[in-house]
Amino acid sequence: MKYKDTLNLGKTAFPMRGSLPKTEPIRQQKWYDNDLYNQRLAQNENKPHFNLHDGPPYANGNIHLGHALNKISKDIIVRYKNMAGFYAPYIPGWDTHGLPIEQQLTKAGHDRKSMPKSAWRDLAKDFALEQVDKQRNDFKRLGIMADWQNPYITLQPEFEAAQVRVFGEMAGKGYIFKGSKPVYWSWSSESALAEAEIEYHDIDSTSLYYANKVKDGHGILDDNTFLVVWTTTPFTVTASRGITLGADIDYSVIKPEGESRQFVLATGRLDAITPLFGWEKYETVATYKGKELDRITAYHPWDTDTEELVMNGDHVTLDAGTGLVHTAPGFGEDDFNVGKEYGLDAVVTVDEKGYMTKNAGPDFEGKFYDDVADTVITKLTAADLFLAKEKINHSYPFDWRTKKPIIWRAVPQWFASVEKFRENILSELDNVNFIPDWGKKRLYNMIRDRGDWVISRQRVWGVPLPIFYAEDQTPILDQKIINHVADLFETHGSNYWFEHEAKDLLPEGYTNEHSPNGKFKKEEDIMDVWFDSGSSWAGVMNTRENVDYPADLYLEGSDQYRGWFNSSLITSVAATGHAPYKNVLSQGFTLDGNGNKMSKSLGNTISPLDVADKMGIEILRLWTISVDTSQDMPVSNEILKQVSESYRKLRNTLRFLMANTADFNNKTDSIPFNDRAAHDQYFSVLLNNFVKDIRDSYDNYQFNDIFKRVINFVNVDLSAFYLDIAKDVVYVEAPTGNARRSMQTVFYETLTALTKLLLPILPHTAEEVWEYLPNEDTDYAYLSEMPEVHNLGDTSQLLQNWDVFMSMRDAVNKALEEARTAELIGKNAEAALTLYLTKEQHQLLTDLNANVRLLLMVSQLYVLNEEDATDATNYDGWLIAVKHAVGSVSPRDRMYHEDIGLDDAFPELSKHEADIVREFYPEAIQEGLE
RNA sequence: GGGCCUGUAGCUCAGUUGGUUAGAGCACUGUGUUGAUAACGCAGGGGUCACAGGUUCGAGUCCUGUCAGGCCCA
């Protein structure tokens, strides 16, 4: 018989390496086949609810690292909550309406204008659902435990209905109104365009300089003063209603030589501009800041019944022009915004085909907008206000399909009046907890500073605005009618709107005083997609039975302060008076290894599916808790490699624990806390505190904290200390003896606690471990409960004593290392250690009541008084002497003993070992040992 | 240009109300084991705390500015 066979060496088939890319998909299939998601929920049925409401990703394109971070983070939380006493469903969502999908259809060769709107929408729907399927498969590969069978999708009839009801609620409160706003307008395709449908080309344009005579100068400017403006779009002069100045820009009033009039220009532009007008010499009469001239008025160049209001705006620069910006609120976004602030009308003088309208005046009506520069010059010259014209070459937007230039043009739009309930929103924010806490400030500022919400879009693929027009064009915004439409959508889907006439969409027999003939028209615009996803609290929480409103948690990237956090808050406060969430957790963006933005064009992206295929999704999941997700996070192969090293350490540690508890039955072999050896009690306390800390970190969503604590616990407390000393117990001592069982009890508790605590993060690995734990009651680790924190009484003195011991151990390790370097010893077992202790140090060891020799892994330990130290060295306050051990080595425990050979049957074993072998391996007496 | 955020060892992170020679884990180097072995232990090297001013007896920690980077706007 071999000495080795009388030892209890660890044994397990759990592989050191996980082969994750291969094993994960198999394991996941098993979860999904066995509906583990619903099994867990069924088990939690009567527990308090926890509702993490999923923000819907847009159903287009491959999933990227941001998706993965988001879904994994949510999965970690939901899995933890389900194992920690909550009923926590996870209903994944998708955002499916909107322009990008229409563009995909165009790209695929479909022509929107060649088919009815409803047919186009059917194509869009099919495309969106395909994308949902694809993304769903990819999300499942991330190991996400969610209700994949029953996601919420914004194109689902019940979702659309809920959304329309939210709109109805807002309409009922008078929050919806019609206004107008400039949009990119393509006269060539007679439609509004989105940013993405525009391309820029350099073109030559005629720009004009002209003057506006002051009307009311507020006593600062007299009526012989003229404000000089510049425009690159002459046709917009017909709709000019203001002149914008920079509040802090300096303006000069100058009198050119040979001129009787005075002119105002930005001081910083005088040198560049005056030569154009032939003003070689001029006299500066005065200078003012833009803000001093605020609200002065001037005359429109030719329409002298119209006033031009002087305003201050941030968009004024001195890069070009005169520093005074001719402002036509109907023909520019900046113009519109500043005009709105000052209460100007957004006048539009061009029709949808690009021709000037009647209100441009008789000289312009009927002319194409781009052909009126000469007319404008003629009119300016006639009024003696024309100063110069200049050809400029600049970048100008074009319709990407017709390749014709576009214009900014105000068109009627539907708005949600944020202004009317802004204060409600802001005060609701005080009831929301933000993680990180600056999120509240960020969202607060955005809501405070934002304008009304333009909710209409001149598109096809979306939820129609459920508004009708009476014969006299009066819009009908009646909550009852809107709810009627919602009911229709709930049954038939929103395509019903496009497939039917207004009369079929209105309640039967509906009449309205504005429609004496009973005729109605329906609105053609659709809703902004942010209204879709922003209504998800209603679309999901109000339509599904197993989730509560408001949600416990919204968790998204920090871009969603502008997006979903924002739109959800607005619709929810508007409709219900309350925020849709109690907690908002935001995460940063993934960056490359150098801290730069990831982008396809830079080629520095990392695909989560690639990571899954090459390293295993567990590595990416572990990565998500290894970084501070409240900030931006760098990711690189080097970083992932480091994470995979951590993973291997975790895996090996679990493996060691399994190997050494393989012959342990927790139900029959466990040793109660009070009967455990001192070191086992100590480690039990460490484990208990560890469980508490990790659970606290989960409860507070401090993922990074979990990583740090787990890594430290596993490396420092477990691997470097407890498991290291443990080998001299679990291998050597009697297999069923108290010393070994005591330690195995702690091993097993540690193993199961670690496995459960890691499960939300490493579900595949945890389930793999679970297969090696035959005495556990549940089929899956995920169906078990998180480890409880035990009350072990006041352990502070015990921990304090052990802290001192551990610092002594550090000192001893240094002493042993020196002895090793001096080639006095090789391994610790070759050492005989002498400690010369002070009274306090003596007392400490007495209080520990532990086997210190064992803990230091030396063969012999002598404890003497400090006065007796002659050849000792002081290591950090500990007097230590190292000598080579005496006696001879036992081939079984590889320690030096002075009592070897006392048992005749085992001449090479110590007495203690001989007793063990005699009792547990009696066959060795006959066979002998070698 | 504005709102919000970040910059501590090669990497990921701690650094508590400003207070002694700035910490941890990984990686690295050396070394011991070879009964966790494509593992494990021990020891060690490594940081002008982005930069520049300022407040203070004293600043990684507070203030200002600069630089670099990110999200969202304009």
PDB file of C-alpha atoms in Angstrom, chain A residues 604-746:
ATOM      1  CA  ASN A 604     -11.788  49.325 -32.100  1.00  0.00           C
ATOM      2  CA  THR A 605     -15.037  47.592 -31.274  1.00  0.00           C
ATOM      3  CA  ILE A 606     -15.373  44.343 -29.371  1.00  0.00           C
ATOM      4  CA  SER A 607     -18.422  42.202 -30.033  1.00  0.00           C
ATOM      5  CA  PRO A 608     -19.970  40.504 -27.011  1.00  0.00           C
ATOM      6  CA  LEU A 609     -20.744  37.454 -29.120  1.00  0.00           C
ATOM      7  CA  ASP A 610     -17.106  37.230 -30.140  1.00  0.00           C
ATOM      8  CA  VAL A 611     -16.113  37.277 -26.503  1.00  0.00           C
ATOM      9  CA  ALA A 612     -18.678  34.550 -25.843  1.00  0.00           C
ATOM     10  CA  ASP A 613     -17.277  32.460 -28.683  1.00  0.00           C
ATOM     11  CA  LYS A 614     -13.650  32.918 -27.761  1.00  0.00           C
ATOM     12  CA  MET A 615     -13.564  33.189 -23.981  1.00  0.00           C
ATOM     13  CA  GLY A 616     -17.078  32.489 -22.775  1.00  0.00           C
ATOM     14  CA  ILE A 617     -19.794  34.907 -21.782  1.00  0.00           C
ATOM     15  CA  GLU A 618     -18.885  34.300 -18.136  1.00  0.00           C
ATOM     16  CA  ILE A 619     -15.760  36.347 -18.745  1.00  0.00           C
ATOM     17  CA  LEU A 620     -17.786  39.279 -20.035  1.00  0.00           C
ATOM     18  CA  ARG A 621     -20.246  38.901 -17.181  1.00  0.00           C
ATOM     19  CA  LEU A 622     -17.395  38.921 -14.708  1.00  0.00           C
ATOM     20  CA  TRP A 623     -15.974  41.952 -16.489  1.00  0.00           C
ATOM     21  CA  THR A 624     -19.192  43.891 -15.914  1.00  0.00           C
ATOM     22  CA  ILE A 625     -18.701  43.670 -12.180  1.00  0.00           C
ATOM     23  CA  SER A 626     -14.955  44.265 -12.346  1.00  0.00           C
ATOM     24  CA  VAL A 627     -15.403  47.852 -13.504  1.00  0.00           C
ATOM     25  CA  ASP A 628     -17.056  50.950 -12.104  1.00  0.00           C
ATOM     26  CA  THR A 629     -20.154  51.056 -14.272  1.00  0.00           C
ATOM     27  CA  SER A 630     -21.183  54.498 -13.061  1.00  0.00           C
ATOM     28  CA  GLN A 631     -18.433  55.901 -15.261  1.00  0.00           C
ATOM     29  CA  ASP A 632     -17.216  55.062 -18.733  1.00  0.00           C
ATOM     30  CA  MET A 633     -15.448  51.739 -18.903  1.00  0.00           C
ATOM     31  CA  PRO A 634     -12.472  50.794 -21.002  1.00  0.00           C
ATOM     32  CA  VAL A 635     -12.538  47.315 -22.546  1.00  0.00           C
ATOM     33  CA  SER A 636      -9.725  45.650 -24.426  1.00  0.00           C
ATOM     34  CA  ASN A 637      -8.456  42.172 -24.997  1.00  0.00           C
ATOM     35  CA  GLU A 638      -5.810  42.786 -22.380  1.00  0.00           C
ATOM     36  CA  ILE A 639      -8.450  43.762 -19.840  1.00  0.00           C
ATOM     37  CA  LEU A 640     -10.595  40.770 -20.675  1.00  0.00           C
ATOM     38  CA  LYS A 641      -7.552  38.540 -20.366  1.00  0.00           C
ATOM     39  CA  GLN A 642      -6.983  39.847 -16.883  1.00  0.00           C
ATOM     40  CA  VAL A 643     -10.602  39.155 -16.024  1.00  0.00           C
ATOM     41  CA  SER A 644     -10.274  35.627 -17.315  1.00  0.00           C
ATOM     42  CA  GLU A 645      -7.329  35.134 -14.938  1.00  0.00           C
ATOM     43  CA  SER A 646      -9.612  36.145 -12.096  1.00  0.00           C
ATOM     44  CA  TYR A 647     -12.195  33.741 -13.383  1.00  0.00           C
ATOM     45  CA  ARG A 648      -9.712  30.887 -13.365  1.00  0.00           C
ATOM     46  CA  LYS A 649      -8.771  31.673  -9.795  1.00  0.00           C
ATOM     47  CA  LEU A 650     -12.420  31.587  -8.745  1.00  0.00           C
ATOM     48  CA  ARG A 651     -13.000  28.406 -10.634  1.00  0.00           C
ATOM     49  CA  ASN A 652      -9.976  26.639  -9.186  1.00  0.00           C
ATOM     50  CA  THR A 653     -10.868  27.670  -5.686  1.00  0.00           C
ATOM     51  CA  LEU A 654     -14.368  26.289  -6.083  1.00  0.00           C
ATOM     52  CA  ARG A 655     -12.837  23.164  -7.508  1.00  0.00           C
ATOM     53  CA  PHE A 656     -10.531  22.718  -4.517  1.00  0.00           C
ATOM     54  CA  LEU A 657     -13.456  23.111  -2.140  1.00  0.00           C
ATOM     55  CA  MET A 658     -15.451  20.545  -4.099  1.00  0.00           C
ATOM     56  CA  ALA A 659     -12.542  18.107  -4.215  1.00  0.00           C
ATOM     57  CA  ASN A 660     -12.187  18.209  -0.448  1.00  0.00           C
ATOM     58  CA  THR A 661     -15.856  17.899   0.394  1.00  0.00           C
ATOM     59  CA  ALA A 662     -16.588  15.087  -2.035  1.00  0.00           C
ATOM     60  CA  ASP A 663     -16.778  12.598   0.849  1.00  0.00           C
ATOM     61  CA  PHE A 664     -18.694  15.001   3.086  1.00  0.00           C
ATOM     62  CA  ASN A 665     -22.434  14.932   3.599  1.00  0.00           C
ATOM     63  CA  ASN A 666     -23.591  18.237   4.949  1.00  0.00           C
ATOM     64  CA  LYS A 667     -26.758  16.695   6.314  1.00  0.00           C
ATOM     65  CA  THR A 668     -25.018  14.105   8.500  1.00  0.00           C
ATOM     66  CA  ASP A 669     -21.417  15.189   8.923  1.00  0.00           C
ATOM     67  CA  SER A 670     -21.698  18.881   9.828  1.00  0.00           C
ATOM     68  CA  ILE A 671     -20.080  20.081  13.017  1.00  0.00           C
ATOM     69  CA  PRO A 672     -21.866  22.863  14.930  1.00  0.00           C
ATOM     70  CA  PHE A 673     -20.064  26.177  15.221  1.00  0.00           C
ATOM     71  CA  ASN A 674     -19.159  25.802  18.886  1.00  0.00           C
ATOM     72  CA  ASP A 675     -17.525  22.431  18.344  1.00  0.00           C
ATOM     73  CA  ARG A 676     -15.311  23.556  15.488  1.00  0.00           C
ATOM     74  CA  ALA A 677     -11.591  24.089  15.755  1.00  0.00           C
ATOM     75  CA  ALA A 678     -10.449  27.653  16.469  1.00  0.00           C
ATOM     76  CA  HIS A 679      -9.272  28.287  12.909  1.00  0.00           C
ATOM     77  CA  ASP A 680     -12.534  26.916  11.558  1.00  0.00           C
ATOM     78  CA  GLN A 681     -14.525  29.179  13.842  1.00  0.00           C
ATOM     79  CA  TYR A 682     -12.440  32.097  12.712  1.00  0.00           C
ATOM     80  CA  PHE A 683     -13.045  31.307   9.092  1.00  0.00           C
ATOM     81  CA  SER A 684     -16.747  30.790   9.726  1.00  0.00           C
ATOM     82  CA  VAL A 685     -16.865  34.332  11.055  1.00  0.00           C
ATOM     83  CA  LEU A 686     -14.995  35.621   8.027  1.00  0.00           C
ATOM     84  CA  LEU A 687     -17.409  33.809   5.754  1.00  0.00           C
ATOM     85  CA  ASN A 688     -20.418  35.142   7.599  1.00  0.00           C
ATOM     86  CA  ASN A 689     -19.133  38.698   7.293  1.00  0.00           C
ATOM     87  CA  PHE A 690     -18.356  38.073   3.658  1.00  0.00           C
ATOM     88  CA  VAL A 691     -21.916  36.956   3.000  1.00  0.00           C
ATOM     89  CA  LYS A 692     -23.209  40.065   4.722  1.00  0.00           C
ATOM     90  CA  ASP A 693     -20.926  42.376   2.757  1.00  0.00           C
ATOM     91  CA  ILE A 694     -21.754  40.819  -0.577  1.00  0.00           C
ATOM     92  CA  ARG A 695     -25.462  40.935   0.061  1.00  0.00           C
ATOM     93  CA  ASP A 696     -25.183  44.573   1.080  1.00  0.00           C
ATOM     94  CA  SER A 697     -23.320  45.300  -2.129  1.00  0.00           C
ATOM     95  CA  TYR A 698     -26.004  43.588  -4.186  1.00  0.00           C
ATOM     96  CA  ASP A 699     -28.721  45.454  -2.355  1.00  0.00           C
ATOM     97  CA  ASN A 700     -26.990  48.732  -3.163  1.00  0.00           C
ATOM     98  CA  TYR A 701     -26.145  47.793  -6.754  1.00  0.00           C
ATOM     99  CA  GLN A 702     -22.435  48.144  -6.003  1.00  0.00           C
ATOM    100  CA  PHE A 703     -21.265  45.519  -8.460  1.00  0.00           C
ATOM    101  CA  ASN A 704     -17.673  46.624  -8.494  1.00  0.00           C
ATOM    102  CA  ASP A 705     -17.618  46.225  -4.747  1.00  0.00           C
ATOM    103  CA  ILE A 706     -18.726  42.612  -5.100  1.00  0.00           C
ATOM    104  CA  PHE A 707     -15.853  41.908  -7.442  1.00  0.00           C
ATOM    105  CA  LYS A 708     -13.304  43.451  -5.144  1.00  0.00           C
ATOM    106  CA  ARG A 709     -14.597  41.625  -2.099  1.00  0.00           C
ATOM    107  CA  VAL A 710     -14.897  38.272  -3.835  1.00  0.00           C
ATOM    108  CA  ILE A 711     -11.420  38.489  -5.315  1.00  0.00           C
ATOM    109  CA  ASN A 712      -9.914  39.475  -1.997  1.00  0.00           C
ATOM    110  CA  PHE A 713     -11.804  36.861  -0.074  1.00  0.00           C
ATOM    111  CA  VAL A 714     -10.844  34.118  -2.466  1.00  0.00           C
ATOM    112  CA  ASN A 715      -7.220  35.120  -2.890  1.00  0.00           C
ATOM    113  CA  VAL A 716      -6.289  36.347   0.533  1.00  0.00           C
ATOM    114  CA  ASP A 717      -8.559  34.707   3.072  1.00  0.00           C
ATOM    115  CA  LEU A 718      -9.218  31.459   1.313  1.00  0.00           C
ATOM    116  CA  SER A 719      -6.434  30.519  -1.039  1.00  0.00           C
ATOM    117  CA  ALA A 720      -3.408  32.037   0.660  1.00  0.00           C
ATOM    118  CA  PHE A 721      -4.439  31.227   4.199  1.00  0.00           C
ATOM    119  CA  TYR A 722      -7.287  28.912   4.993  1.00  0.00           C
ATOM    120  CA  LEU A 723      -6.987  26.472   2.126  1.00  0.00           C
ATOM    121  CA  ASP A 724      -3.231  26.442   2.444  1.00  0.00           C
ATOM    122  CA  ILE A 725      -3.185  25.392   6.081  1.00  0.00           C
ATOM    123  CA  ALA A 726      -6.168  23.155   5.463  1.00  0.00           C
ATOM    124  CA  LYS A 727      -4.192  20.588   3.530  1.00  0.00           C
ATOM    125  CA  ASP A 728      -2.414  19.491   6.710  1.00  0.00           C
ATOM    126  CA  VAL A 729      -5.822  18.742   8.170  1.00  0.00           C
ATOM    127  CA  VAL A 730      -8.118  17.456   5.468  1.00  0.00           C
ATOM    128  CA  TYR A 731      -5.422  15.332   3.797  1.00  0.00           C
ATOM    129  CA  VAL A 732      -3.717  14.024   6.895  1.00  0.00           C
ATOM    130  CA  GLU A 733      -6.198  13.692   9.728  1.00  0.00           C
ATOM    131  CA  ALA A 734      -8.625  10.826  10.230  1.00  0.00           C
ATOM    132  CA  PRO A 735     -11.214  10.885   7.433  1.00  0.00           C
ATOM    133  CA  THR A 736     -14.204  11.043   9.730  1.00  0.00           C
ATOM    134  CA  GLY A 737     -12.488  12.650  12.683  1.00  0.00           C
ATOM    135  CA  ASN A 738     -13.666  15.871  14.233  1.00  0.00           C
ATOM    136  CA  ALA A 739     -10.705  17.919  13.020  1.00  0.00           C
ATOM    137  CA  ARG A 740     -11.399  17.056   9.420  1.00  0.00           C
ATOM    138  CA  ARG A 741     -15.185  17.198   9.606  1.00  0.00           C
ATOM    139  CA  SER A 742     -15.024  20.545  11.334  1.00  0.00           C
ATOM    140  CA  MET A 743     -13.012  21.940   8.471  1.00  0.00           C
ATOM    141  CA  GLN A 744     -15.121  20.253   5.833  1.00  0.00           C
ATOM    142  CA  THR A 745     -18.201  21.795   7.377  1.00  0.00           C
ATOM    143  CA  VAL A 746     -16.704  25.220   6.805  1.00  0.00           C
TER     144      VAL A 746
END
